[in-house]
Coordinates of C-alpha atoms in Angstrom, one line a residue:
X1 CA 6.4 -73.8 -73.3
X2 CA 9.7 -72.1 -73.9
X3 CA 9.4 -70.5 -70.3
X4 CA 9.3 -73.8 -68.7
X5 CA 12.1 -75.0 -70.6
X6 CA 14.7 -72.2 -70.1
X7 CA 13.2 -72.9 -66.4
X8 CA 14.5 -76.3 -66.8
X9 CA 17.9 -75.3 -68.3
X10 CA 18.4 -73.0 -65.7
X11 CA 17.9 -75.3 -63.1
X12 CA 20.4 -77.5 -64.9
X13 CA 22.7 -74.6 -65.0
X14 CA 22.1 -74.4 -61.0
X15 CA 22.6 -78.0 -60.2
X16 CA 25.7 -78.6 -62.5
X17 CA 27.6 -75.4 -61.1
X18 CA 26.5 -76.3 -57.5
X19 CA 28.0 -79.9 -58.0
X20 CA 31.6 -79.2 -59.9
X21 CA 32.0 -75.1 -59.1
X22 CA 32.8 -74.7 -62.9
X23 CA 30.6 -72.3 -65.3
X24 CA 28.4 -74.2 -67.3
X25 CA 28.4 -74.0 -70.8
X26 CA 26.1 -75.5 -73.5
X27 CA 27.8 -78.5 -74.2
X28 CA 27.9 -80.2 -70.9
X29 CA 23.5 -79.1 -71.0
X30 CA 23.5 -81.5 -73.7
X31 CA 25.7 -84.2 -72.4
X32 CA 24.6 -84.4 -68.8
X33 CA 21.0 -83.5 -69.1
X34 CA 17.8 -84.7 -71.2
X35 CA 16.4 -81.1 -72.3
X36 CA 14.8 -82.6 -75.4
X37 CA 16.0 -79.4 -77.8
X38 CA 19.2 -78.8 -79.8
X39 CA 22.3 -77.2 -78.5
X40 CA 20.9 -74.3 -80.5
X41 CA 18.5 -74.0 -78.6
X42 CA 19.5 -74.3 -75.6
X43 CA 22.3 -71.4 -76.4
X44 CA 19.1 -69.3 -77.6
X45 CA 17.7 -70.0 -74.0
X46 CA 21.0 -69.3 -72.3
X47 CA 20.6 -65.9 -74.2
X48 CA 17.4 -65.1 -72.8
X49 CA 18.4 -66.4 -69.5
X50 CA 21.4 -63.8 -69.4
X51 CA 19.3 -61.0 -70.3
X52 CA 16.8 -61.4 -67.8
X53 CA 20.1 -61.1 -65.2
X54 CA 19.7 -65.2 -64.1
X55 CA 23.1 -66.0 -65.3
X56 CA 26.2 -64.2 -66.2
X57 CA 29.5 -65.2 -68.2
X58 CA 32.2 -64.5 -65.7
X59 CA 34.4 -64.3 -67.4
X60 CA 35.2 -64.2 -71.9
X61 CA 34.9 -68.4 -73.3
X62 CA 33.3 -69.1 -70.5
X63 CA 30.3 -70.5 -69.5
X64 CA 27.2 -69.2 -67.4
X65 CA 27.0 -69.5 -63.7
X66 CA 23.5 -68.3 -61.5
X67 CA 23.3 -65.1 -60.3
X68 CA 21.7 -63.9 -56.8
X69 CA 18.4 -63.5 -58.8
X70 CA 18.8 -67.1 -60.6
X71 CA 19.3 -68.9 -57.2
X72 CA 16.0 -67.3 -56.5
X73 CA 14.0 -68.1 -59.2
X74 CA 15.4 -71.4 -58.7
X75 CA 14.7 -71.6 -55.1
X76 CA 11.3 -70.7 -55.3
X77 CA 10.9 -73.2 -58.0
X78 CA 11.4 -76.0 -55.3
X79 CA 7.3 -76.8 -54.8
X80 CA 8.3 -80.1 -53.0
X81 CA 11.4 -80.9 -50.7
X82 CA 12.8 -84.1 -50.9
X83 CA 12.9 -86.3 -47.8
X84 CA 15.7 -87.9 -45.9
X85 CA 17.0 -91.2 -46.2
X86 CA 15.7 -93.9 -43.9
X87 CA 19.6 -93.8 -42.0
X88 CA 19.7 -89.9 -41.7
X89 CA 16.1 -89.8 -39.8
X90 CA 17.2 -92.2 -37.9
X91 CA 20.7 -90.8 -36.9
X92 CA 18.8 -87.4 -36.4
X93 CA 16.3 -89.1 -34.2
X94 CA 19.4 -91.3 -31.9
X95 CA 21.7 -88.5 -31.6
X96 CA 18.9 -86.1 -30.7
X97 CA 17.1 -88.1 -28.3
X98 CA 20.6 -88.7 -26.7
X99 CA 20.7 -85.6 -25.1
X100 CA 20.3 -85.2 -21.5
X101 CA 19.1 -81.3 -20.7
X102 CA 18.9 -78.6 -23.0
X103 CA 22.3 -77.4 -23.4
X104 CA 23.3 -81.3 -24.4
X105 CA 20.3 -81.2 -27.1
X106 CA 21.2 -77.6 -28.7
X107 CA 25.2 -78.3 -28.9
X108 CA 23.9 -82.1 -30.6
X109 CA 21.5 -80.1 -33.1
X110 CA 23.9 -77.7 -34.5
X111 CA 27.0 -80.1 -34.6
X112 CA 24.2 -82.5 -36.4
X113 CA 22.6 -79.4 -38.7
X114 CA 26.2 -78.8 -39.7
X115 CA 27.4 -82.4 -40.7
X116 CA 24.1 -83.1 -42.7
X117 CA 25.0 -80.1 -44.9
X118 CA 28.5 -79.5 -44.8
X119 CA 27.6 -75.6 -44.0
X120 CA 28.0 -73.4 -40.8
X121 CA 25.1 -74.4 -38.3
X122 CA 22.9 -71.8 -36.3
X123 CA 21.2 -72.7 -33.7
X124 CA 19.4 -70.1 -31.3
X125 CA 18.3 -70.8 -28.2
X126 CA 14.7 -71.6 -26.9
X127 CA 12.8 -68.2 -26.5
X128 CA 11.6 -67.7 -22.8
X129 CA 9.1 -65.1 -23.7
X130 CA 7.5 -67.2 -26.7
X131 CA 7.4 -70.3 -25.1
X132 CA 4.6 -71.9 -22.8
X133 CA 5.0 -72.3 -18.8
X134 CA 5.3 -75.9 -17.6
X135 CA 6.4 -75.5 -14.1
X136 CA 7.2 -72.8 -11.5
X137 CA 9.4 -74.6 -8.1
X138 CA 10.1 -73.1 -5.3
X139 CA 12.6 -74.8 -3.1
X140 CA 14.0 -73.8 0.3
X141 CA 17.7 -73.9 0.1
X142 CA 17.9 -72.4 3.7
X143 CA 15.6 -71.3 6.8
X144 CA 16.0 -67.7 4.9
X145 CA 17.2 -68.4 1.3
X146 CA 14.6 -69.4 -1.0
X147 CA 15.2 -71.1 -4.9
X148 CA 12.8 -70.2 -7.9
X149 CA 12.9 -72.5 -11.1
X150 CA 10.8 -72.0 -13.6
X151 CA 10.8 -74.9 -16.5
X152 CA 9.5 -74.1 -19.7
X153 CA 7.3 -76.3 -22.1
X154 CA 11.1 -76.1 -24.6
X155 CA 12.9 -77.5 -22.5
X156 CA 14.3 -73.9 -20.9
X157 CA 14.7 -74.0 -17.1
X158 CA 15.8 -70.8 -15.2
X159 CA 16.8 -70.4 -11.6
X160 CA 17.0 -67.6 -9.5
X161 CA 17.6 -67.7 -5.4
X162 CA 16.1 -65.0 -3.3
X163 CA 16.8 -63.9 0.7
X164 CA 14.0 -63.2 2.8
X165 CA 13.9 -61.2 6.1
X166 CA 11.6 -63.6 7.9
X167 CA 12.0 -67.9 8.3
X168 CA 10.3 -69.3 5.4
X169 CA 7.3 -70.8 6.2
X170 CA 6.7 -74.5 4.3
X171 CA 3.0 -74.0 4.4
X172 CA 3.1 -70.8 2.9
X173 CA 5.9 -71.6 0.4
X174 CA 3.9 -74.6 -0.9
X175 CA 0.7 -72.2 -1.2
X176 CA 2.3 -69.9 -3.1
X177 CA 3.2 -72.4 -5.3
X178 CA 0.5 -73.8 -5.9
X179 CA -1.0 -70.5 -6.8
X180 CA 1.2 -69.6 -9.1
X181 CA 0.9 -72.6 -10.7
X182 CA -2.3 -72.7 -11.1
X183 CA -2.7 -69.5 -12.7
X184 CA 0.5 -70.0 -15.0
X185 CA 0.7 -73.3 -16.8
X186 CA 0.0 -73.7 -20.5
X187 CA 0.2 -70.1 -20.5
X188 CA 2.8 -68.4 -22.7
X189 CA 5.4 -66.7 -20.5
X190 CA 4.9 -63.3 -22.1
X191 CA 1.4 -63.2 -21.1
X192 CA 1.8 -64.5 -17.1
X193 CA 3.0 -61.1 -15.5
X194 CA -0.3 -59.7 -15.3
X195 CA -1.6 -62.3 -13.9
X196 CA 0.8 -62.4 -11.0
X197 CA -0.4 -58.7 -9.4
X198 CA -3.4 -59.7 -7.5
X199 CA -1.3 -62.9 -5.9
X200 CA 0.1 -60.7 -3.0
X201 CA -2.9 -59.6 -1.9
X202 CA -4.4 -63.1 -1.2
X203 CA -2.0 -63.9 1.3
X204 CA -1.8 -62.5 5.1
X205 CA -0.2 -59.1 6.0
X206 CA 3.0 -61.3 7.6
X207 CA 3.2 -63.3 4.6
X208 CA 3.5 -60.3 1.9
X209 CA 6.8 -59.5 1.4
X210 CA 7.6 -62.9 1.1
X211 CA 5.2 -63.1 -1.9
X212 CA 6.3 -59.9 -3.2
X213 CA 10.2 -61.0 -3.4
X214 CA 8.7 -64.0 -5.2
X215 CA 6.7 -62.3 -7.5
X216 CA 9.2 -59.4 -8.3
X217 CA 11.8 -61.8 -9.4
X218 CA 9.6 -64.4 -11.1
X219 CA 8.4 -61.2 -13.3
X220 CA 12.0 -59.5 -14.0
X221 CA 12.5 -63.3 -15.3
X222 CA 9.4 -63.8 -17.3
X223 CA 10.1 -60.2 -19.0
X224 CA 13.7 -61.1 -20.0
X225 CA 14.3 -61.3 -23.8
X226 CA 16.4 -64.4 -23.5
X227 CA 16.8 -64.3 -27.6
X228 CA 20.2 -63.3 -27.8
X229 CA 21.9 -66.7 -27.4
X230 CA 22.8 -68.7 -29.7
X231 CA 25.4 -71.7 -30.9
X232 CA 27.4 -72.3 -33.8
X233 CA 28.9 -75.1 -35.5
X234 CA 30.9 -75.9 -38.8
X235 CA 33.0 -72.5 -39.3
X236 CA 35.8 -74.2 -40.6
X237 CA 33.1 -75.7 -43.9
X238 CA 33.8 -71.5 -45.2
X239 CA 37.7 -72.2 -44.8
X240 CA 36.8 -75.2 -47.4
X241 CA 34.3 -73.0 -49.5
X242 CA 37.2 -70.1 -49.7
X243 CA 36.9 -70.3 -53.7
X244 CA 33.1 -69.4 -53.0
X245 CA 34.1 -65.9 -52.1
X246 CA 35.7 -64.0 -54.6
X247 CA 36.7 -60.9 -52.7
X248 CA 37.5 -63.1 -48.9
X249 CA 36.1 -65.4 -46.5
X250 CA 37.4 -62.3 -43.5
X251 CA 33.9 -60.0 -43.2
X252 CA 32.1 -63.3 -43.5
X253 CA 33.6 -64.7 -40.6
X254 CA 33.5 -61.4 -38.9
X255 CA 29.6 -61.3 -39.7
X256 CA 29.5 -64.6 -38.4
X257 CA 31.2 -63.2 -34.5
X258 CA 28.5 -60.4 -34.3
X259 CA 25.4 -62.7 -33.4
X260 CA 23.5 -59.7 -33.1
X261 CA 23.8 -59.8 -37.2
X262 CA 23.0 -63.6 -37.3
X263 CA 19.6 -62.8 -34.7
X264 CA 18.5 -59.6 -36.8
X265 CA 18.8 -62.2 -39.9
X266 CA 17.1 -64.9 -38.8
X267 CA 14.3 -63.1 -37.0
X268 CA 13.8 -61.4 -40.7
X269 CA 12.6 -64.6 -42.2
X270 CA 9.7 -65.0 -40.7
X271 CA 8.7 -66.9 -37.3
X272 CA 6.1 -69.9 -38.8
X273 CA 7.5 -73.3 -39.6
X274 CA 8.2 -72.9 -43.2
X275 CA 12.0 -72.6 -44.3
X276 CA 12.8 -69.3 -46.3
X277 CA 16.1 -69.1 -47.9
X278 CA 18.1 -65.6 -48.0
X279 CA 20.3 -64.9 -51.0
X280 CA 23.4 -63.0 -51.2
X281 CA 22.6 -59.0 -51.4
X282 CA 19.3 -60.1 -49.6
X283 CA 21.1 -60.0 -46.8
X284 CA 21.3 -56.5 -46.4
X285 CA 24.5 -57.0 -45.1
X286 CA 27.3 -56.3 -47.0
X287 CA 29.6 -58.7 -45.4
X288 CA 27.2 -61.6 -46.4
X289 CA 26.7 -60.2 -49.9
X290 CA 28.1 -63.5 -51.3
X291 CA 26.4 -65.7 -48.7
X292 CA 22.8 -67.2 -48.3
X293 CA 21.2 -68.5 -45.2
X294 CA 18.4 -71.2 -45.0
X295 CA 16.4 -71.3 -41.7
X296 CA 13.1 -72.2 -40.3
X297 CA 11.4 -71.8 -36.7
X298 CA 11.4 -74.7 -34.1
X299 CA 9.5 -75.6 -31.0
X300 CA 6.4 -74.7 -29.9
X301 CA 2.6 -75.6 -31.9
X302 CA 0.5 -74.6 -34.6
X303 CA 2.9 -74.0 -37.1
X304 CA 4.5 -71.4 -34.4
X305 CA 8.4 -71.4 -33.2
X306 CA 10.0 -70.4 -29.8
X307 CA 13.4 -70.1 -31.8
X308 CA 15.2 -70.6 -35.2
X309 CA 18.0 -72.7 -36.7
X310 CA 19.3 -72.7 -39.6
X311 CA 22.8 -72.9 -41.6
X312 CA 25.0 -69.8 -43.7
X313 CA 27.2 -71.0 -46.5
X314 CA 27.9 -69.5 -50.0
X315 CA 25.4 -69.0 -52.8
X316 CA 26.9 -72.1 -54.5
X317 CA 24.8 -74.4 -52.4
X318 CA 22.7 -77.0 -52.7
X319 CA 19.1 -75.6 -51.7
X320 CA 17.0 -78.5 -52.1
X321 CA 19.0 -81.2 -49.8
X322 CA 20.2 -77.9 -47.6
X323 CA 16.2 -76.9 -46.8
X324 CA 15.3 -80.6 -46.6
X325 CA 18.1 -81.1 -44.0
X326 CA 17.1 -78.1 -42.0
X327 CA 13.2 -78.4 -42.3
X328 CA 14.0 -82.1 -40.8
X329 CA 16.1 -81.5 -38.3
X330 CA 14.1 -78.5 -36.8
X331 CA 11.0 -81.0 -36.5
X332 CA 12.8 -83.4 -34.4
X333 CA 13.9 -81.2 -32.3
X334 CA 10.5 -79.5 -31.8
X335 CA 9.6 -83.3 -31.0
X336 CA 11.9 -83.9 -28.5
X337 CA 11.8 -80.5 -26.8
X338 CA 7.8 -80.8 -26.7
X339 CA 6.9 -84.5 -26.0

């Protein structure tokens, strides 16, 4: 019983200090929160609360604020996320299905992700090696030049123009096609190389090197890790946060150029559908020692993502609307990029 209580007084602690930045001391428990025990008491649990390391008195008359390990026990306390008013799924769903091609959907998510929770937005781009092929094109741009597009079942579309030696033959382009087709959609793009080798030989000797250009590129493509883009909205949300950071705001932003960092991050929580939540030093990087990032995987099926989104901002943050924002947002967008 007393564990679930000082559980409830230190998410009180957490959601007073999120909401007015000021340490919370006994008192305002009492005033602004029905605990159901005296002030005594709740001191007594502060007490224990402090010695566990879950709060900390910054500084002398103070009151307590949450520590890194506080936000996590709080955090993981969060068994349910609360949903999203009726007019933010449906501004979500009209600015989202807005968009007109990929890039127009991606720079609409992140300026959305960052507005819902007044945070810096993340968005990574759709992953061409997790995600499912939905159409290979090849289109003659020229009696020699040939275009390859390949569309992805996110949304990702790539193009690549090849010369040939010979005239391009329509009847053999539109074979090869079909081939390639056949033997490639639904499949995930890591997985369609190998099935590309035997395609040469099933055309004639003349027709070869034509299908070996083809194939050549299309596999350089497929084998491309295209996971090191991504887009970011909201910086200037830190500038506003500045208290947040007791030593400065400078390595965060720093952190925040070097998406290499941001990618390493995100990949590290996971690549299934739930959102995990990192907390300042679980970072493991010093610059965000004082920062926490909320993110969850998007696109694809089965509880399995092609990329990640997700949103950086101080410790001080609200969790529960913050995951609630992002968890939403990430399922339209899987929506739209896969219906």
């Amino acid at each position: 019983m007393g564990q679930d209580r000082r559980l409830d007084v230190l998410r009180a602690i957490v959601e007073d200090y999120v909401h007015t930045r000021e340490p919370v001391g006994s008192k305002a428990l009492v005033e602004r929160h029905s605990l159901g025990v005296s002030p005594a008491t709740i001191r007594n649990d502060m007490a224990v609360l402090e010695e566990s390391g879950l709060i900390h008195q910054p500084h002398t008359s103070a009151g307590r604020v949450p520590t890194d390990k506080g936000y996590r026990l709080f955090v993981d306390q969060i068994s349910t996320l609360k949903p999203l008013s009726t007019a933010e799924r449906r501004a979500i769903q009209h600015l989202l299905e807005g968009a007109v091609d990929l890039d127009d959907v991606v720079e609409r998510t992140v300026r959305l992700l960052s507005h819902l929770t007044h945070q810096v937005a993340v968005v990574q781009y759709p992953s061409l090696r997790n995600s499912a092929l939905r159409h290979i094109e090849l289109v003659p741009l020229s009696e020699r030049r040939l275009l390859i597009v390949i569309i992805t079942d996110s949304g990702r579309v790539e193009q690549r123009a090849i010369e040939v030696e010979t005239p391009l033959d329509p009847v053999v382009v539109a074979e090869l096609r079909a081939r390639i087709n056949a033997g490639s959609i639904g499949r995930r793009v890591a997985d369609i190389g190998t099935g590309l080798e035997d395609t040469t030989r099933k055309f004639a000797p003349e027709h070869r090197p034509l299908v070996a250009s083809v194939i050549e590129v299309l596999s350089e493509t497929l084998r491309m890790d295209a996971e090191d883009r991504i887009v970011m909205a909201g910086t200037a949300n830190l500038a506003r946060s500045d208290l947040d950071f007791p030593r400065t705001i400078g390595p965060v932003l720093e952190a925040l150029e070097e998406q290499v960092v941001l990618l390493k991050l995100l990949h590290e929580m996971g690549e299934d559908d739930s959102v995990g939540v990192s907390i300042g030093e679980e970072n493991r990087h010093e610059a965000l020692s004082e920062a926490s990032i909320v993110a969850t995987a998007y696109g694809g099926g089965s509880g399995e993502g092609v990329a990640r989104l997700g949103v950086l901002g101080p410790t001080r943050m609200d969790y529960a609307s913050t995951m609630s924002s992002v968890r939403a947002v990430a399922r339209y967008l899987s929506r739209i990029l896969t219906g």
